XYZ file of C-alpha atoms in Angstrom:
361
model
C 53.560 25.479 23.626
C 56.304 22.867 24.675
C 59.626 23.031 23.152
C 58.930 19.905 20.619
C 56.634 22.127 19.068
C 58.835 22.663 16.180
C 59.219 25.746 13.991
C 61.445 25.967 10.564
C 63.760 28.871 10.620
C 63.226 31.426 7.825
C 63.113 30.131 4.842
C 64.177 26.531 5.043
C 63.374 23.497 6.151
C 64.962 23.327 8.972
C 63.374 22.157 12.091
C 64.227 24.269 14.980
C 62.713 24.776 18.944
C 60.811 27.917 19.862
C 63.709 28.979 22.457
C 67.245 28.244 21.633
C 69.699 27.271 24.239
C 72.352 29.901 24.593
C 75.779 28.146 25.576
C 77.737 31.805 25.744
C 77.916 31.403 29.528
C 79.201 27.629 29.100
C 82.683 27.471 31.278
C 84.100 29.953 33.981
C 87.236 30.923 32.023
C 85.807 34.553 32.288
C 85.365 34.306 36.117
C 81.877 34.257 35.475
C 79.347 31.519 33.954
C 78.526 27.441 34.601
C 80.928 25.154 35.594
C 81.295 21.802 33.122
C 79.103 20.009 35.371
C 76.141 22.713 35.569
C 76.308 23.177 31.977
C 76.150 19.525 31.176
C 73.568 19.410 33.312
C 71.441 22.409 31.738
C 72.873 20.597 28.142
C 70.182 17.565 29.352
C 67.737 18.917 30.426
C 67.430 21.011 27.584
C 67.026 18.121 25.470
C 65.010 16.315 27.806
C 62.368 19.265 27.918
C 62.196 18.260 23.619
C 64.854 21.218 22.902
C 67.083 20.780 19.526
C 68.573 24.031 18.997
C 71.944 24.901 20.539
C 74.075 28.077 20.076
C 77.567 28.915 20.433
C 80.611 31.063 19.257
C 84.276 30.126 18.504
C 85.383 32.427 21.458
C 82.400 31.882 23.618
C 84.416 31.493 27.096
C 87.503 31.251 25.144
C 86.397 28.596 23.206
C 85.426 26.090 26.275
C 81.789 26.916 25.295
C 82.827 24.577 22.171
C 84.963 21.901 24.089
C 82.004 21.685 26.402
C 79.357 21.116 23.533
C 81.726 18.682 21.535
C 82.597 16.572 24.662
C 78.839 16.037 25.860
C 77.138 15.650 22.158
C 79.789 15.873 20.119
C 81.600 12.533 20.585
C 78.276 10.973 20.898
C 76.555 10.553 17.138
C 73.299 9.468 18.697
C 73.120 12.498 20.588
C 74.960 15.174 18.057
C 72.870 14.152 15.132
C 69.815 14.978 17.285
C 70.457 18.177 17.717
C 70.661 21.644 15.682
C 74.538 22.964 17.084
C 75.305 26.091 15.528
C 78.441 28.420 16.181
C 79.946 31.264 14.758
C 82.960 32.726 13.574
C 84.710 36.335 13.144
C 86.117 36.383 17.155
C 89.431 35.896 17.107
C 91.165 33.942 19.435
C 94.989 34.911 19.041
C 96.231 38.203 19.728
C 98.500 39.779 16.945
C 97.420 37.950 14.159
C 95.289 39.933 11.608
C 94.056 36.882 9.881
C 92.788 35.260 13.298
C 89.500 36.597 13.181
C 87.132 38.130 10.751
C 85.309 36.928 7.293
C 87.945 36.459 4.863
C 88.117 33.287 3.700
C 91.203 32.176 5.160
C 89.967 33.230 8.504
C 86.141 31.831 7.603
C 88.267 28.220 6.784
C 90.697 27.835 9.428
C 87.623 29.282 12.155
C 85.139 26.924 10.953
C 88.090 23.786 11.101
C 88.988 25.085 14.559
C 85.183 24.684 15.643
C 85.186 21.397 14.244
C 87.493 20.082 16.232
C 86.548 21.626 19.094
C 83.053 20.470 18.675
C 84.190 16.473 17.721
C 82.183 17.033 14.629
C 82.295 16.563 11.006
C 79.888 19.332 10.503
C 77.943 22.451 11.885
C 74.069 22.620 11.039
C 74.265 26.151 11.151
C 77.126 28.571 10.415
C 76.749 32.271 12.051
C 78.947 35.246 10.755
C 79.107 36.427 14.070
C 79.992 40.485 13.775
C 80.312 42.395 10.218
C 83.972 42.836 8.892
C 84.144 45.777 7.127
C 87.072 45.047 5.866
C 86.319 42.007 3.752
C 84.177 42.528 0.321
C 80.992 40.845 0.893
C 81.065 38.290 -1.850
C 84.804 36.617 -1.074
C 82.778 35.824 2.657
C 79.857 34.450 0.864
C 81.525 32.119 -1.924
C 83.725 30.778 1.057
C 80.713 29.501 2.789
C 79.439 28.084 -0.028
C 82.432 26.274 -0.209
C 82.114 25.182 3.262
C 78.158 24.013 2.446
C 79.386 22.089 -0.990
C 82.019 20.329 1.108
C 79.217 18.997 3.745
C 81.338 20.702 6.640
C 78.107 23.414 6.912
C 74.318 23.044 6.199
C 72.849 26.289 6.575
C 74.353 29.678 7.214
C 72.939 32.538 9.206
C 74.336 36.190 9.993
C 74.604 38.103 13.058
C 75.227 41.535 14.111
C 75.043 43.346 10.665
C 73.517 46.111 9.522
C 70.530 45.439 7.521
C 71.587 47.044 4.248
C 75.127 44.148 4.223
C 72.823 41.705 4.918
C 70.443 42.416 2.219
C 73.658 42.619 -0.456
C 74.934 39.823 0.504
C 71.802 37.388 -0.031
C 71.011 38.877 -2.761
C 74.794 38.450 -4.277
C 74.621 34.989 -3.092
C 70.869 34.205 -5.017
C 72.409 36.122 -8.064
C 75.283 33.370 -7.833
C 73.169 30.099 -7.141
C 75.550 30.437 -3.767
C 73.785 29.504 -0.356
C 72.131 32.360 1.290
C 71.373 33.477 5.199
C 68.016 31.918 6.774
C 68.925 32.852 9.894
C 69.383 36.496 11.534
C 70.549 37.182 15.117
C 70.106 40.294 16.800
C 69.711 41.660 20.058
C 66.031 42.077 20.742
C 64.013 42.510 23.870
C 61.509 45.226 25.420
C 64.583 47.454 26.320
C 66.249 47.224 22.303
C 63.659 47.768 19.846
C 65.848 50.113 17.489
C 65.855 46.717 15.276
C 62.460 47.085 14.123
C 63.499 50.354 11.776
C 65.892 48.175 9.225
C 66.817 44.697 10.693
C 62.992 43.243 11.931
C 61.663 44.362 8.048
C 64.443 43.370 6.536
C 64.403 39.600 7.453
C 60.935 39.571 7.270
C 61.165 40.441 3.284
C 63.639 37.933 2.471
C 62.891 35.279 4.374
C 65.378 35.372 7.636
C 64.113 33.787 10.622
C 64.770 36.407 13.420
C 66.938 34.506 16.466
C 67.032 37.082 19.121
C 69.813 37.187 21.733
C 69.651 39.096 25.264
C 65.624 38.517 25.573
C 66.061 39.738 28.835
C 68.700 42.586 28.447
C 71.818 41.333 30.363
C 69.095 40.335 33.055
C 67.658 43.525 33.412
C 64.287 42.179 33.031
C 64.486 39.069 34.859
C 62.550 40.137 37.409
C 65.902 39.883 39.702
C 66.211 43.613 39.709
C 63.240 46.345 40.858
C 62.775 49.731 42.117
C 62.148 48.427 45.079
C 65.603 47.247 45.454
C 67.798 49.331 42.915
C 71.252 49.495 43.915
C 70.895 46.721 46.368
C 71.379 44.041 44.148
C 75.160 43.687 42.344
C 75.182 41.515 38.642
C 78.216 39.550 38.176
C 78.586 41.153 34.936
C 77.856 44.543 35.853
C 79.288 46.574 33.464
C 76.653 44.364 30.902
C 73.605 45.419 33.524
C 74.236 48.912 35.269
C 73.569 51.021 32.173
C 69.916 49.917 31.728
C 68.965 49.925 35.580
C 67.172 53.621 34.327
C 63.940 54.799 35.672
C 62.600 53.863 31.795
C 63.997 49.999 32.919
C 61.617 50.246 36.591
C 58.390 51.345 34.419
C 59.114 48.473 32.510
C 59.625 46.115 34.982
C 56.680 47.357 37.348
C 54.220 46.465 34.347
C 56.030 43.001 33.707
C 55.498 42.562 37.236
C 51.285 43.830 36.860
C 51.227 41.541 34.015
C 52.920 38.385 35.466
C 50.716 38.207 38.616
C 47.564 38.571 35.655
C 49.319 35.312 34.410
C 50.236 33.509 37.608
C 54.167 33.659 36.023
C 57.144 35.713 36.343
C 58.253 38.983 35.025
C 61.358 36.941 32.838
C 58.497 34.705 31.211
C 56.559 37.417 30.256
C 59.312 39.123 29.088
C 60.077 36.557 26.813
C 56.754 35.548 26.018
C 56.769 39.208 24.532
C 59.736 38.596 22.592
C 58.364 35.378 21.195
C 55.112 37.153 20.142
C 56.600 39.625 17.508
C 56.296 39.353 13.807
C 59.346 36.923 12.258
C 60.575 36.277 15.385
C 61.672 31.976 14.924
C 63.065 30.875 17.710
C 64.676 33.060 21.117
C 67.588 32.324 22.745
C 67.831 31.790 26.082
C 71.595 31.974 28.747
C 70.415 29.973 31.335
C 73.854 29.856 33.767
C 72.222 27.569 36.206
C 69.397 24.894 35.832
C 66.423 27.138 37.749
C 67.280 30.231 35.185
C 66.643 27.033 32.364
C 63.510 25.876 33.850
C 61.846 29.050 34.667
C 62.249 30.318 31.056
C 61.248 27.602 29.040
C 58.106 28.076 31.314
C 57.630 31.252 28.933
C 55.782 29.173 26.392
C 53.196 28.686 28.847
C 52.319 32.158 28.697
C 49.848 33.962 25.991
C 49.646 37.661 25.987
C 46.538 39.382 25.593
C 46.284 42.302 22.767
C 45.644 44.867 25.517
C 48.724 43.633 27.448
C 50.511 43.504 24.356
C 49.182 47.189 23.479
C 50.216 48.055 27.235
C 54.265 46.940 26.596
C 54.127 47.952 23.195
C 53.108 51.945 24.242
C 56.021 51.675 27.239
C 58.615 51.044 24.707
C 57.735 51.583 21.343
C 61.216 53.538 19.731
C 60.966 56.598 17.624
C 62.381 55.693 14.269
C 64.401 57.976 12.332
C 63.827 58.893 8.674
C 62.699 57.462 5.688
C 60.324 55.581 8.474
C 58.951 58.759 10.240
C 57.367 59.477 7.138
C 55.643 56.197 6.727
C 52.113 57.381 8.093
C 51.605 59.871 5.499
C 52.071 57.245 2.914
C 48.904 56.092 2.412
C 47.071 59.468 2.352
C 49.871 59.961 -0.724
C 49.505 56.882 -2.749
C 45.535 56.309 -2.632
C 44.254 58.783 -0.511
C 40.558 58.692 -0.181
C 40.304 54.492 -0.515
C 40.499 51.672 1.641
C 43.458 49.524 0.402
C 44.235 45.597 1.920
C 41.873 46.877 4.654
C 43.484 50.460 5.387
C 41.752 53.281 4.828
C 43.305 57.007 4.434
C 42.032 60.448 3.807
C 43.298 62.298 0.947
C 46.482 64.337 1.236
C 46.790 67.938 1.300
C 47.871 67.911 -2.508
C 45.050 66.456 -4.202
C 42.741 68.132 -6.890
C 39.694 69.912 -6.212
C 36.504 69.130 -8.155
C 36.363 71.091 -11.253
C 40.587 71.198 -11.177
C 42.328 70.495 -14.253
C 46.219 69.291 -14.216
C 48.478 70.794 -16.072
């Protein structure tokens, strides 16, 4: 599946690409990430490949990621009305101002102006709230994005980094108020961070959120780049992102990537995606690609189809124990119509049922 194969994210009708070009790494203001040059470069072949679906953050790289983005498509309406941009807000930019950052509306309206600019733009396809701010009610965030869609500066509006529960209030505020709603949810997801399937993964999948996930490959930890083979031989740029997760639970991982990837004639980042890509609601992942080979190599992902038994394989490495109400979930069916076969399910009767001749009370 090439990257023009187009999917819509959640429920809208927006036209998005199966992997999403990450531009967090665009600019070396951090000391780490792609110069102007390499991220142009990765910028065009992105969109050569048939990729429309760019993502960014108002303090991605100290907002260079943004400057990058608006001089190379930005200034260019051919180009910029091509493609999907999105960015976010909440990360705030100037030190000792409590309005700088967040999801109040003066901080949602001066962010989203500041983006503007940056991105030589007269408006942003689609509008992340980038982290939850618990300290701004719910529905002042919403009705200032509504704002910002009724004024044409925004077209859709997606949330990231919240817990499930916000997320659900605050679509359902916004339906309740003809207001504009999420389509779009972006988490971190990957075979290492699968907690996301207890509230977040169901969640989305109920009202209609297409799932972007971010760190596919966990800070790199699955790229293939690091194995047991060489473990502590190999230093990350951004190590205090990658050391964590180089665990013995990572190697197992990575040693049955690896099994599966030679099945596939690919690479253990591909299938990693490819994995990724495969689960239920997932839209459309998003890929950091710091230099052009990282680019090519993933969108090669696509290319690769999972079997169920591989799938089953991955899925019984890293499945997560999830907490209550959902540890209860298998004795659900036996409960509600134990002793049937319901939408193709069938359960034996509980423990509490009545015995022939038994009469309730």
């Amino acid at each position: 599946m090439p990257l023009d194969h187009y999917v819509t994210l959640g429920r809208s009708g927006l036209r998005v690409s199966p992997l999403c070009l990450g531009a967090m790494t665009f600019g070396e203001d951090l000391g780490w990430g792609s110069s102007v040059e390499e991220s142009q470069t990765i910028i065009d072949r992105y969109l050569a490949l048939g990729g429309n679906f760019i993502d960014t953050a108002n303090f991605y790289t100290k907002s260079h990621s943004e400057k990058i983005l608006g001089d190379h498509l930005g200034r260019h309406a051919a180009k910029r009305d091509r493609v999907v941009l999105a960015t976010k807000f909440s990360g705030n930019l100037y030190p000792g101002d409590p309005n700088g950052g967040g999801s109040s509306r003066k901080a949602i309206v001066g962010a989203a102006e500041n983006s503007l600019r940056r991105l030589q733009t007269d408006y942003i396809d689609l509008y992340w709230l980038h982290i939850w701010d618990q300290n701004t009610p719910i529905d002042e965030t919403m009705a200032a994005l509504d704002d910002l869609v009724r004024a044409g500066k925004v077209r859709y509006l997606g949330v990231s980094d919240t817990p499930a529960w916000k997320v659900a209030e605050a679509n359902v505020v916004a339906r309740f108020r003809g207001w504009s709603a999420f389509i779009g949810l972006q988490i971190e997801y990957s075979l290492l961070e699968r907690t996301v399937e207890q509230e977040l993964v169901p969640m989305a999948r109920e009202l209609g959120l297409g799932i972007t996930p971010w760190s596919p490959l966990k800070s790199g930890a699955l790229s293939g780049k690091y194995t047991r083979k060489n473990a502590g031989q190999v230093k990350a740029d951004r190590g205090f992102f990658l050391d964590p997760f180089l665990t013995e639970k990572t190697y197992a991982v990575v040693d049955e990537l690896e099994v599966i990837a030679k099945a596939h004639d690919s690479t253990v980042a591909r299938v990693a995606l490819s994995w990724v890509q495969s689960q239920p609601g997932v839209t459309s992942t998003i890929i950091g690609a710091r230099r052009l080979t990282q680019l090519e190599d993933n969108v090669k992902a696509l290319d690769v189809t999972l079997t169920k038994e591989e799938l089953d394989r991955l899925d019984a490495l890293t499945k997560p124990a999830l907490g209550f109400p959902h540890s209860m979930i298998p004795w659900f069916p036996g409960i509600h119509n134990g002793g049937t076969t319901v939408n193709g399910v069938y359960a034996p009767p509980s423990g509490f049922v009545m015995e022939k001749g038994d009469k309730p009370y």
